[in-house]
Short mmCIF file of C-alpha atoms and ligand atoms in Angstrom, two decimals:
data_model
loop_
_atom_site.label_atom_id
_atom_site.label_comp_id
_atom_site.label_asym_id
_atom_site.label_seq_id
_atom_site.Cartn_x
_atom_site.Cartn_y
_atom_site.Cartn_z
CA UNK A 1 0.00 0.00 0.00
CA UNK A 2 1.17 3.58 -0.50
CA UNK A 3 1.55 5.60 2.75
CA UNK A 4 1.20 8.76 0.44
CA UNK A 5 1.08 9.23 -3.10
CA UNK A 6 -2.30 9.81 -4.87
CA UNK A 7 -4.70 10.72 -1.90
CA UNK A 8 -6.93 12.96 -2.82
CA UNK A 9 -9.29 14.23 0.05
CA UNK A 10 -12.45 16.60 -0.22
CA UNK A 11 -12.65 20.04 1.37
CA UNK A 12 -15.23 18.10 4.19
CA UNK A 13 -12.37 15.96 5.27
CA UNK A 14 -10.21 19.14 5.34
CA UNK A 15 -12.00 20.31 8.17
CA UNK A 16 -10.58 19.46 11.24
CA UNK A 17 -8.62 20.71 14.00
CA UNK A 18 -6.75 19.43 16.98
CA UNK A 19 -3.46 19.23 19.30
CA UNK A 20 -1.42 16.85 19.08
CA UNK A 21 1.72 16.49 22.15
CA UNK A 22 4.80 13.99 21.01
CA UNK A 23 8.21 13.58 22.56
CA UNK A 24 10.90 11.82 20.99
CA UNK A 25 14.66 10.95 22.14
CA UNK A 26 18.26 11.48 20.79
CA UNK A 27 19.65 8.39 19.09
CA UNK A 28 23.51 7.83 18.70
CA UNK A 29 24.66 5.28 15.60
CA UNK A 30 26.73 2.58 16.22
CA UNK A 31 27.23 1.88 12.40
CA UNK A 32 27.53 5.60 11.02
CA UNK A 33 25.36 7.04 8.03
CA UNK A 34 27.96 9.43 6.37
CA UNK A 35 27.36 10.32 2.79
CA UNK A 36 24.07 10.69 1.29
CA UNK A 37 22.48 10.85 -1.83
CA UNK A 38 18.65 11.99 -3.63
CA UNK A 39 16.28 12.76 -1.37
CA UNK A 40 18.20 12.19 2.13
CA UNK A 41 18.48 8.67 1.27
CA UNK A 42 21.72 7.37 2.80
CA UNK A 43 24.51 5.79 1.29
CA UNK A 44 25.16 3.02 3.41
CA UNK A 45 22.83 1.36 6.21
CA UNK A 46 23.43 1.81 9.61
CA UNK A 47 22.14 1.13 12.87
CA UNK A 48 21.65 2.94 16.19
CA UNK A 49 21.38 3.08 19.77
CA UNK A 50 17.77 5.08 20.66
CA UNK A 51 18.56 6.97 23.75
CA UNK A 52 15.72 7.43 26.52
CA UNK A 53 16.34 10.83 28.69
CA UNK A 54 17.87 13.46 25.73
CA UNK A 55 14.08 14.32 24.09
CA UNK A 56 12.65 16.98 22.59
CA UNK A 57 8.80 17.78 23.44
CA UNK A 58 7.16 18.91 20.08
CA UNK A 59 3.31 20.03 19.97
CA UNK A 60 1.14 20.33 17.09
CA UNK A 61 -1.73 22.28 16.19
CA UNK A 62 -3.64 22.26 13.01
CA UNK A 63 -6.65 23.55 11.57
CA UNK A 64 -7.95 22.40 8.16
CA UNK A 65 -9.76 25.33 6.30
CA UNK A 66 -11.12 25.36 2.82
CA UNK A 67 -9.09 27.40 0.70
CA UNK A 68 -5.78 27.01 -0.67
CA UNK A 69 -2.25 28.60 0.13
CA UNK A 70 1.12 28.46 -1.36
CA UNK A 71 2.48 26.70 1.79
CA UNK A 72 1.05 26.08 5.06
CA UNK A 73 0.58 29.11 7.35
CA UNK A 74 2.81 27.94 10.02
CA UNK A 75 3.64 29.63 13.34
CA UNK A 76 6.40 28.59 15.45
CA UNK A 77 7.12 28.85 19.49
CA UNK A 78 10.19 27.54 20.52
CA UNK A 79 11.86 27.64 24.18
CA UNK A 80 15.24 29.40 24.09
CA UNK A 81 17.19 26.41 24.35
CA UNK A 82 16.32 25.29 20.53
CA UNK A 83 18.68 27.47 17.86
CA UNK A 84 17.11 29.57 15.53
CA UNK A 85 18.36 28.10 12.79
CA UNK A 86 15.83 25.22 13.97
CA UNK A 87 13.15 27.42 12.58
CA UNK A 88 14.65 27.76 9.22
CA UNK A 89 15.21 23.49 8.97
CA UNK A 90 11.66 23.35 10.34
CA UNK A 91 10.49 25.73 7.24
CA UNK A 92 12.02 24.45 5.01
CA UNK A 93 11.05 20.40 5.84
CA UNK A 94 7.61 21.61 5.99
CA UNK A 95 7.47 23.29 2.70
CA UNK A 96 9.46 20.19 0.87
CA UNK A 97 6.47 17.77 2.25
CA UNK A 98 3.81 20.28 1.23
CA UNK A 99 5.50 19.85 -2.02
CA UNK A 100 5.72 16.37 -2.10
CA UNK A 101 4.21 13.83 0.44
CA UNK A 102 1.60 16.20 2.51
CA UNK A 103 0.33 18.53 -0.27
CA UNK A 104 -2.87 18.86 1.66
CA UNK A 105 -0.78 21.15 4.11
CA UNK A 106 -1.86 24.42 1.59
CA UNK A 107 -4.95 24.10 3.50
CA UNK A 108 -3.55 24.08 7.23
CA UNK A 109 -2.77 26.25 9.72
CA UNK A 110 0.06 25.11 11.80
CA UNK A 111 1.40 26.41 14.79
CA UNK A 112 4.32 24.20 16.40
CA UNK A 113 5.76 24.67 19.65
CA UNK A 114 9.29 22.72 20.84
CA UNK A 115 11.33 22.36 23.96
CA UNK A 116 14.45 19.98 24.88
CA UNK A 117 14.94 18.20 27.77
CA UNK A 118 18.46 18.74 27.51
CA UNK A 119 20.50 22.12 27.47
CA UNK A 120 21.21 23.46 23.75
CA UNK A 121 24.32 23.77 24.06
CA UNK A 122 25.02 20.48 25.54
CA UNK A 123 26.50 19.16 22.28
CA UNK A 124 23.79 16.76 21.79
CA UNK A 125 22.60 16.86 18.40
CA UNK A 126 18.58 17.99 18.52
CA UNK A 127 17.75 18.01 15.35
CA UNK A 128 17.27 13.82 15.42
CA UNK A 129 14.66 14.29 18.57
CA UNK A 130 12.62 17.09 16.87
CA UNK A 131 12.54 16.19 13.55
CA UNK A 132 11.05 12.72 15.18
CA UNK A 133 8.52 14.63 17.46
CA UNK A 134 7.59 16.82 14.77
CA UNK A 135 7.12 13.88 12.54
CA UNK A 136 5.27 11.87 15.16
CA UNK A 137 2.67 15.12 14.85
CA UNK A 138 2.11 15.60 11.51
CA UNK A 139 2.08 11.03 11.21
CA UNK A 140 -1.19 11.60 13.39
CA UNK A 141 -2.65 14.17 11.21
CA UNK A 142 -2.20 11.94 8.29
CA UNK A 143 -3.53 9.08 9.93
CA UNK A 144 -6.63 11.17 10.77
CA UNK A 145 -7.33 12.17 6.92
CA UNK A 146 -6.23 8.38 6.08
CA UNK A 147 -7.59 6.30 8.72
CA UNK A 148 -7.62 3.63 6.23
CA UNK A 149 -3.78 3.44 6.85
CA UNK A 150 -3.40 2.64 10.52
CA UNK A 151 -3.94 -1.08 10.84
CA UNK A 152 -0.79 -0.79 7.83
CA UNK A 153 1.45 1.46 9.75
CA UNK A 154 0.96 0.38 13.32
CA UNK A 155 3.56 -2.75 12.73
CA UNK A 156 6.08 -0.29 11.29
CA UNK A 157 6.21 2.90 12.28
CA UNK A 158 6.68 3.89 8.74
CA UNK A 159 5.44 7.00 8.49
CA UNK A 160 6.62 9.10 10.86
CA UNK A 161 10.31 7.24 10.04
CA UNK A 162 10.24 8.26 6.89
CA UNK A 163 9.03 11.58 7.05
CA UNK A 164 11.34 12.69 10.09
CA UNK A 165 14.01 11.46 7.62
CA UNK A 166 13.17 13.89 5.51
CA UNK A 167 14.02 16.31 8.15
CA UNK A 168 17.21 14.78 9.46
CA UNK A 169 18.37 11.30 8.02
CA UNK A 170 19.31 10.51 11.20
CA UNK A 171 15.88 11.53 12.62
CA UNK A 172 13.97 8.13 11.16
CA UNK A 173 16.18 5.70 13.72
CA UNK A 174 14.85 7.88 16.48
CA UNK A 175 10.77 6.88 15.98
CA UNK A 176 11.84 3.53 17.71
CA UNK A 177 14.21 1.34 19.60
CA UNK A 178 16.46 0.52 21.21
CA UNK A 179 17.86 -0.54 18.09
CA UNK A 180 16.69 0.42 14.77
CA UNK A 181 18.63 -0.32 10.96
CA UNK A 182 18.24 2.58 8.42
CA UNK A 183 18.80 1.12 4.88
CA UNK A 184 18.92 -1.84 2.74
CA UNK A 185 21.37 -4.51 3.50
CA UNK A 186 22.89 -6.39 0.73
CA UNK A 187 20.52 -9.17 1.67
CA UNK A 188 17.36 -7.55 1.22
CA UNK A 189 16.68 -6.56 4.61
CA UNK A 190 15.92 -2.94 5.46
CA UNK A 191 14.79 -0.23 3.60
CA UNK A 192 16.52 3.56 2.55
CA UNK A 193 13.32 4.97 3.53
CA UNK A 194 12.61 4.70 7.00
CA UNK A 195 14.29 2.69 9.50
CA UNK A 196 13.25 -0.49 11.18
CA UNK A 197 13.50 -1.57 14.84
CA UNK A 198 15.39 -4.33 15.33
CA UNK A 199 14.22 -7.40 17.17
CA UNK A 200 16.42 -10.46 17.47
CA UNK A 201 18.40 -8.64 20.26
CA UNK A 202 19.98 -11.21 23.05
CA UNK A 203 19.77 -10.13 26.41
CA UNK A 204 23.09 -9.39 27.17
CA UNK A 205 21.87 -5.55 25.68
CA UNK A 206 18.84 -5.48 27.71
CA UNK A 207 20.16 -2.39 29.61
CA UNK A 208 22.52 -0.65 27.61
CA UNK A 209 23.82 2.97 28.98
CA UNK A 210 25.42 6.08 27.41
CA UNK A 211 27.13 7.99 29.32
CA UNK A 212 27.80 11.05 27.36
CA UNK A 213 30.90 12.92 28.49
CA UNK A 214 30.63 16.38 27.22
CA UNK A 215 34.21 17.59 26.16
CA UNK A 216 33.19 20.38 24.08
CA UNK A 217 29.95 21.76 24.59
CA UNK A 218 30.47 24.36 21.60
CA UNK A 219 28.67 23.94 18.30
CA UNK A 220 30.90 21.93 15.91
CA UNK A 221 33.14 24.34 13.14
CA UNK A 222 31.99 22.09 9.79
CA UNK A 223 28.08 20.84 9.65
CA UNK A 224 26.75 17.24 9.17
CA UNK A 225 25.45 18.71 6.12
CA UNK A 226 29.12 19.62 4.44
CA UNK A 227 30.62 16.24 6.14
CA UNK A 228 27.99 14.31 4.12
CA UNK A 229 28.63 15.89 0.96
CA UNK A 230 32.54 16.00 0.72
CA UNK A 231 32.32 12.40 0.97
CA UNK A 232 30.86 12.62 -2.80
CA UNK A 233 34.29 13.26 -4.03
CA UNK A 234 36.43 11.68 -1.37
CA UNK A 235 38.73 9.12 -2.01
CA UNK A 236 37.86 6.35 0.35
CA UNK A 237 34.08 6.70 -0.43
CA UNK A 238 33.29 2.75 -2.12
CA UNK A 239 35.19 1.41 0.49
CA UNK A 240 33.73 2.94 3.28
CA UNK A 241 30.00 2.25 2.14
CA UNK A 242 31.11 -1.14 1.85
CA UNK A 243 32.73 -1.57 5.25
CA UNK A 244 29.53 -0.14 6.85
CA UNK A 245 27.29 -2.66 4.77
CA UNK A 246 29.85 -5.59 6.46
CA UNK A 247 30.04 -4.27 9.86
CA UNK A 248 26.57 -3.58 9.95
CA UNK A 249 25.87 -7.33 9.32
CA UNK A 250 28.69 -8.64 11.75
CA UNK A 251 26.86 -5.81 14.36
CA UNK A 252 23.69 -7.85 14.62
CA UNK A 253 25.05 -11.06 14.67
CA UNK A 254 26.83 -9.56 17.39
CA UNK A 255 23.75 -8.25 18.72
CA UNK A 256 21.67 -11.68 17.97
CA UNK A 257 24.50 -13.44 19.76
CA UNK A 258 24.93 -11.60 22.82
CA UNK A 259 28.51 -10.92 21.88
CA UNK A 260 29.90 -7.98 23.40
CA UNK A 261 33.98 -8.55 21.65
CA UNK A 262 31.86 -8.27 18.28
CA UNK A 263 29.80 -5.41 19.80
CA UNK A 264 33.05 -3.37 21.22
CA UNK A 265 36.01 -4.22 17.90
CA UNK A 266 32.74 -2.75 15.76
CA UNK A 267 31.41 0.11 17.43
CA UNK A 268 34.71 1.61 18.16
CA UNK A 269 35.59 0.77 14.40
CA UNK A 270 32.60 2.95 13.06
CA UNK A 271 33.40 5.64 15.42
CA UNK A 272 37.47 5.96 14.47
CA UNK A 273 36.73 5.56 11.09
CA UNK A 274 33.72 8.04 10.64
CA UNK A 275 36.44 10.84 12.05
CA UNK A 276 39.50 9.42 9.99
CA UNK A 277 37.11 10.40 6.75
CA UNK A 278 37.06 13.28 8.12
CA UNK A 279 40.43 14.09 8.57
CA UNK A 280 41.32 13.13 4.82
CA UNK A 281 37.97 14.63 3.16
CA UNK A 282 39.17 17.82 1.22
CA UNK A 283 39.36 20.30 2.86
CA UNK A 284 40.68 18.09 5.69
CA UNK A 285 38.90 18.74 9.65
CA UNK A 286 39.04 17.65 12.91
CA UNK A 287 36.43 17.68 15.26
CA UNK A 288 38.42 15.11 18.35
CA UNK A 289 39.73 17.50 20.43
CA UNK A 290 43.19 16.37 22.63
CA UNK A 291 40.94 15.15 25.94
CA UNK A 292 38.64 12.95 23.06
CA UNK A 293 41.80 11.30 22.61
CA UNK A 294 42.71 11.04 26.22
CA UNK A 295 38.87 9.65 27.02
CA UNK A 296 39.66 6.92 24.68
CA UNK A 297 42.60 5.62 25.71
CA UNK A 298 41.63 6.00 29.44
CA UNK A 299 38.57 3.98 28.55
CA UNK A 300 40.52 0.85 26.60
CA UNK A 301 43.32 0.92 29.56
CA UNK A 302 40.06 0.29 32.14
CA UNK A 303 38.54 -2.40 29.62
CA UNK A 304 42.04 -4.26 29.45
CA UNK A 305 42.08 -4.41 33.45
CA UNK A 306 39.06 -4.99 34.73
CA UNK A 307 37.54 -6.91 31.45
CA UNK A 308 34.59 -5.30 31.74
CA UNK A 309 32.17 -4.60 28.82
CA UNK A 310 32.37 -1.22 27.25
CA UNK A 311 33.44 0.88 24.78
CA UNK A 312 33.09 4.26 23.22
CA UNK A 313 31.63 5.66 20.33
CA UNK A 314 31.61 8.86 18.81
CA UNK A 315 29.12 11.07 16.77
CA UNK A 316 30.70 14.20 14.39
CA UNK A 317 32.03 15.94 18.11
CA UNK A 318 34.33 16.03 20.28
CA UNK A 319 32.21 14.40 22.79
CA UNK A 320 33.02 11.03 23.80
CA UNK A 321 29.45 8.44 24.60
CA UNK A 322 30.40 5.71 26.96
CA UNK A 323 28.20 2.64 26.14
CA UNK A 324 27.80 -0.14 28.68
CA UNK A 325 26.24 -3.18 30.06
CA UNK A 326 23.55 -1.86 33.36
CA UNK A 327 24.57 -4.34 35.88
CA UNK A 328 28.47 -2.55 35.79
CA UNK A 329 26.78 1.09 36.96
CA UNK A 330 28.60 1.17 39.92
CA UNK A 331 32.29 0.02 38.43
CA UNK A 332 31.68 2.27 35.48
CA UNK A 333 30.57 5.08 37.75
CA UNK A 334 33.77 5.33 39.87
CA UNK A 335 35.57 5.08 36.93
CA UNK A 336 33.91 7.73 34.96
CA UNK A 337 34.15 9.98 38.44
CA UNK A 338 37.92 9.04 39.05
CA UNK A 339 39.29 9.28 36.03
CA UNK A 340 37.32 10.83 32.94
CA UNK A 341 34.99 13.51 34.19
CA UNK A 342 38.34 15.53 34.80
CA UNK A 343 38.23 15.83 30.75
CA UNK A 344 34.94 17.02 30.39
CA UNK A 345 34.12 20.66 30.25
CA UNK A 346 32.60 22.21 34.06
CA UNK A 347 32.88 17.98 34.84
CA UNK A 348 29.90 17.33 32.51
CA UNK A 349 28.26 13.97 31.62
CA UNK A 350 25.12 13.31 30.77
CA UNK A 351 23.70 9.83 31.90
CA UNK A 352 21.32 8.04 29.62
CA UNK A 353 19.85 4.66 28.59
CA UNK A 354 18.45 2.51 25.73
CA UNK A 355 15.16 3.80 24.76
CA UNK A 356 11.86 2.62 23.11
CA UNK A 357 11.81 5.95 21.22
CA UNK A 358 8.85 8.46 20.72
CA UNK A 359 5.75 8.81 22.34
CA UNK A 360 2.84 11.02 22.81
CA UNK A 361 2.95 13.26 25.63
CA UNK A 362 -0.30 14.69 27.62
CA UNK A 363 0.97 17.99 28.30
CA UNK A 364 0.62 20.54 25.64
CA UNK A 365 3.03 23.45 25.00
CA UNK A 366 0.32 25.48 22.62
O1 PMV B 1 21.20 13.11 10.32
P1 PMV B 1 22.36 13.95 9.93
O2 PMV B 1 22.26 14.48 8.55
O3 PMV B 1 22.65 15.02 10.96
O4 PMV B 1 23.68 13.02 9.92
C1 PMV B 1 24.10 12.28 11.05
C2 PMV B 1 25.47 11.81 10.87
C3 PMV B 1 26.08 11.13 12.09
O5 PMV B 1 25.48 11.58 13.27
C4 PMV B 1 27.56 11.49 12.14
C5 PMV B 1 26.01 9.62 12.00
C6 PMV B 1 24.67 8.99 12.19
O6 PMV B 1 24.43 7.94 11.59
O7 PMV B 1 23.86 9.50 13.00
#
């Protein structure tokens, strides 16, 4: 079935009007998406962690009318911790789905109010948590001019994935969790389009935790947007796509298996390598900063000794996320508190856990 192409509706279905309240969390990959192509459609799959305590809180309200504008009227109220230049992503999302999947927008007023959970200038990427609240908004506005298409979508979650990736690619693994694949693996599994949760998960990841040590809190000197496109031209593009496609595979064996070597070799793989493209795109960057470096070998040294399971990952930042098994809290804890919060800016880390992803919220913003 079609979740969107030729719908037509009549100007008595138009007419409705509601709030709608949605919350969704921060995810962090574990295989990276880097390097894109078309319509946000990514050039490798990858897979992700969904996070539970980083959200954004995103509230809708529409109002169908009967005549037709250029784009939706839209009004925005945001809290100060989102940027401004949320606004201008939020526009222009809105205005690419009125011209494609949502055309019925033209005849809705929207007003859209957002606040994170999380400070703004935390370094925590928010554009994956409100592109996936927004989405969740505007999914339940389609569903109620579609209703035809919720017994479809409820096994899914299909279209609020793929319309939050629209927003931000990353946004479409944050819908569920707390693991979800974005793209098609070479053996037919997946899809570019929106991501899947993933379900043959051993128990051994029952309670995974990030602990996000905040080294640099500033916003990041080169965009997601210009790291995604120098990879176009750069010179180790083919083989990375194709070393995410095999580690991506090997990941959820690992994951099916309960193997946390697998887990660990992989996951720190993905995040060294996403940051060595980096440093040989051209122009050439670096976003580790020295005490990124100095997290990482603090936090192999502690693995070698005490065997424990963890590891580290990385997103396009400086910041370092510390990903472990639940029942080592406490050993991971002193070790965090004696040895890496020293490296983190004001002693910052933010503690967080797997997550089931979005969800609607009672309280309203509007
Ligand atoms: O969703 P975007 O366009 O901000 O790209 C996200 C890129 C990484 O965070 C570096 C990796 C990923 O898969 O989330």
């Amino acid at each position: 079935m079609e979740l969107f192409t030729d719908r037509s509706l009549d100007s008595d279905r138009i007419q409705i009007l509601g709030t709608v309240n949605y919350s969704a969390p921060s995810n962090i990959a574990l295989v990276k998406y880097w390097g894109k192509k078309g319509r946000q459609l990514p050039q490798n799959p990858s897979l992700s962690l969904t996070l539970s305590q980083s959200r954004t809180f995103t509230s809708l309200y529409f109002q169908g009318r009967s005549y037709l504008k250029e784009l939706p009227n839209i009004e925005f109220e945001f809290f100060e911790e989102v940027s401004s230049s949320f606004s201008d992503k939020t526009m222009s999302f809105l205005k690419d789905l009125t011209s494609n999947e949502l055309p019925y927008l033209k005849y809705f007023d929207l007003k859209i109010a957002s606040r994170n959970n999380f400070p703004h200038s935390s370094g925590i990427a928010s554009s994956a948590s409100s592109m996936a609240a927004l989405a969740m908004g505007l999914r339940e506005l389609h569903l109620s001019l579609f209703p035809e298409l919720k017994t479809y979508e409820l096994y899914e979650g299909q279209i609020a994935s793929y319309l939050s990736r629209l927003g931000s690619g990353s946004a479409c693994r944050s819908i569920q969790g707390p693991f979800c694949q974005w793209g098609l693996e070479d053996s037919g599994t997946g899809n570019d389009t929106y991501a899947v949760k993933l379900t043959d998960i051993h128990e051994e990841f029952d309670d995974v935790r990030d602990s996000i040590l905040i080294i640099d809190s500033k916003k990041k000197s080169v965009s997601s947007t210009t790291g995604h496109s120098l990879m176009n031209d750069h010179p180790y593009s083919l083989k990375r796509y194709n070393r995410a496609r095999t580690h991506l595979t090997e990941l959820k064996r690992g994951l099916a298996s309960g193997d946390w070597d697998r887990f660990i070799e992989i996951v720190e793989a993905e995040a060294l390598e996403l940051h060595a493209l980096m440093m040989c795109s051209q122009p050439s960057y670096i976003l580790m900063s020295p005490n990124t470096l100095r997290a990482i070998e603090l936090i192999r040294e502690f693995r070698g000794r005490t065997k424990l399971r963890l590891c580290f990952t990385l997103d396009a930042g400086a910041n370092v996320h510390l990903l472990y098994a639940g029942q080592d809290e406490k050993a991971v804890g002193e070790f965090i508190k004696a040895q890496l919060i020293s490296l983190c800016e004001d002693g910052w880390v933010i503690h967080d856990t797997a997550g089931t992803g979005a969800r609607a919220e009672v309280e309203t913003l509007l």
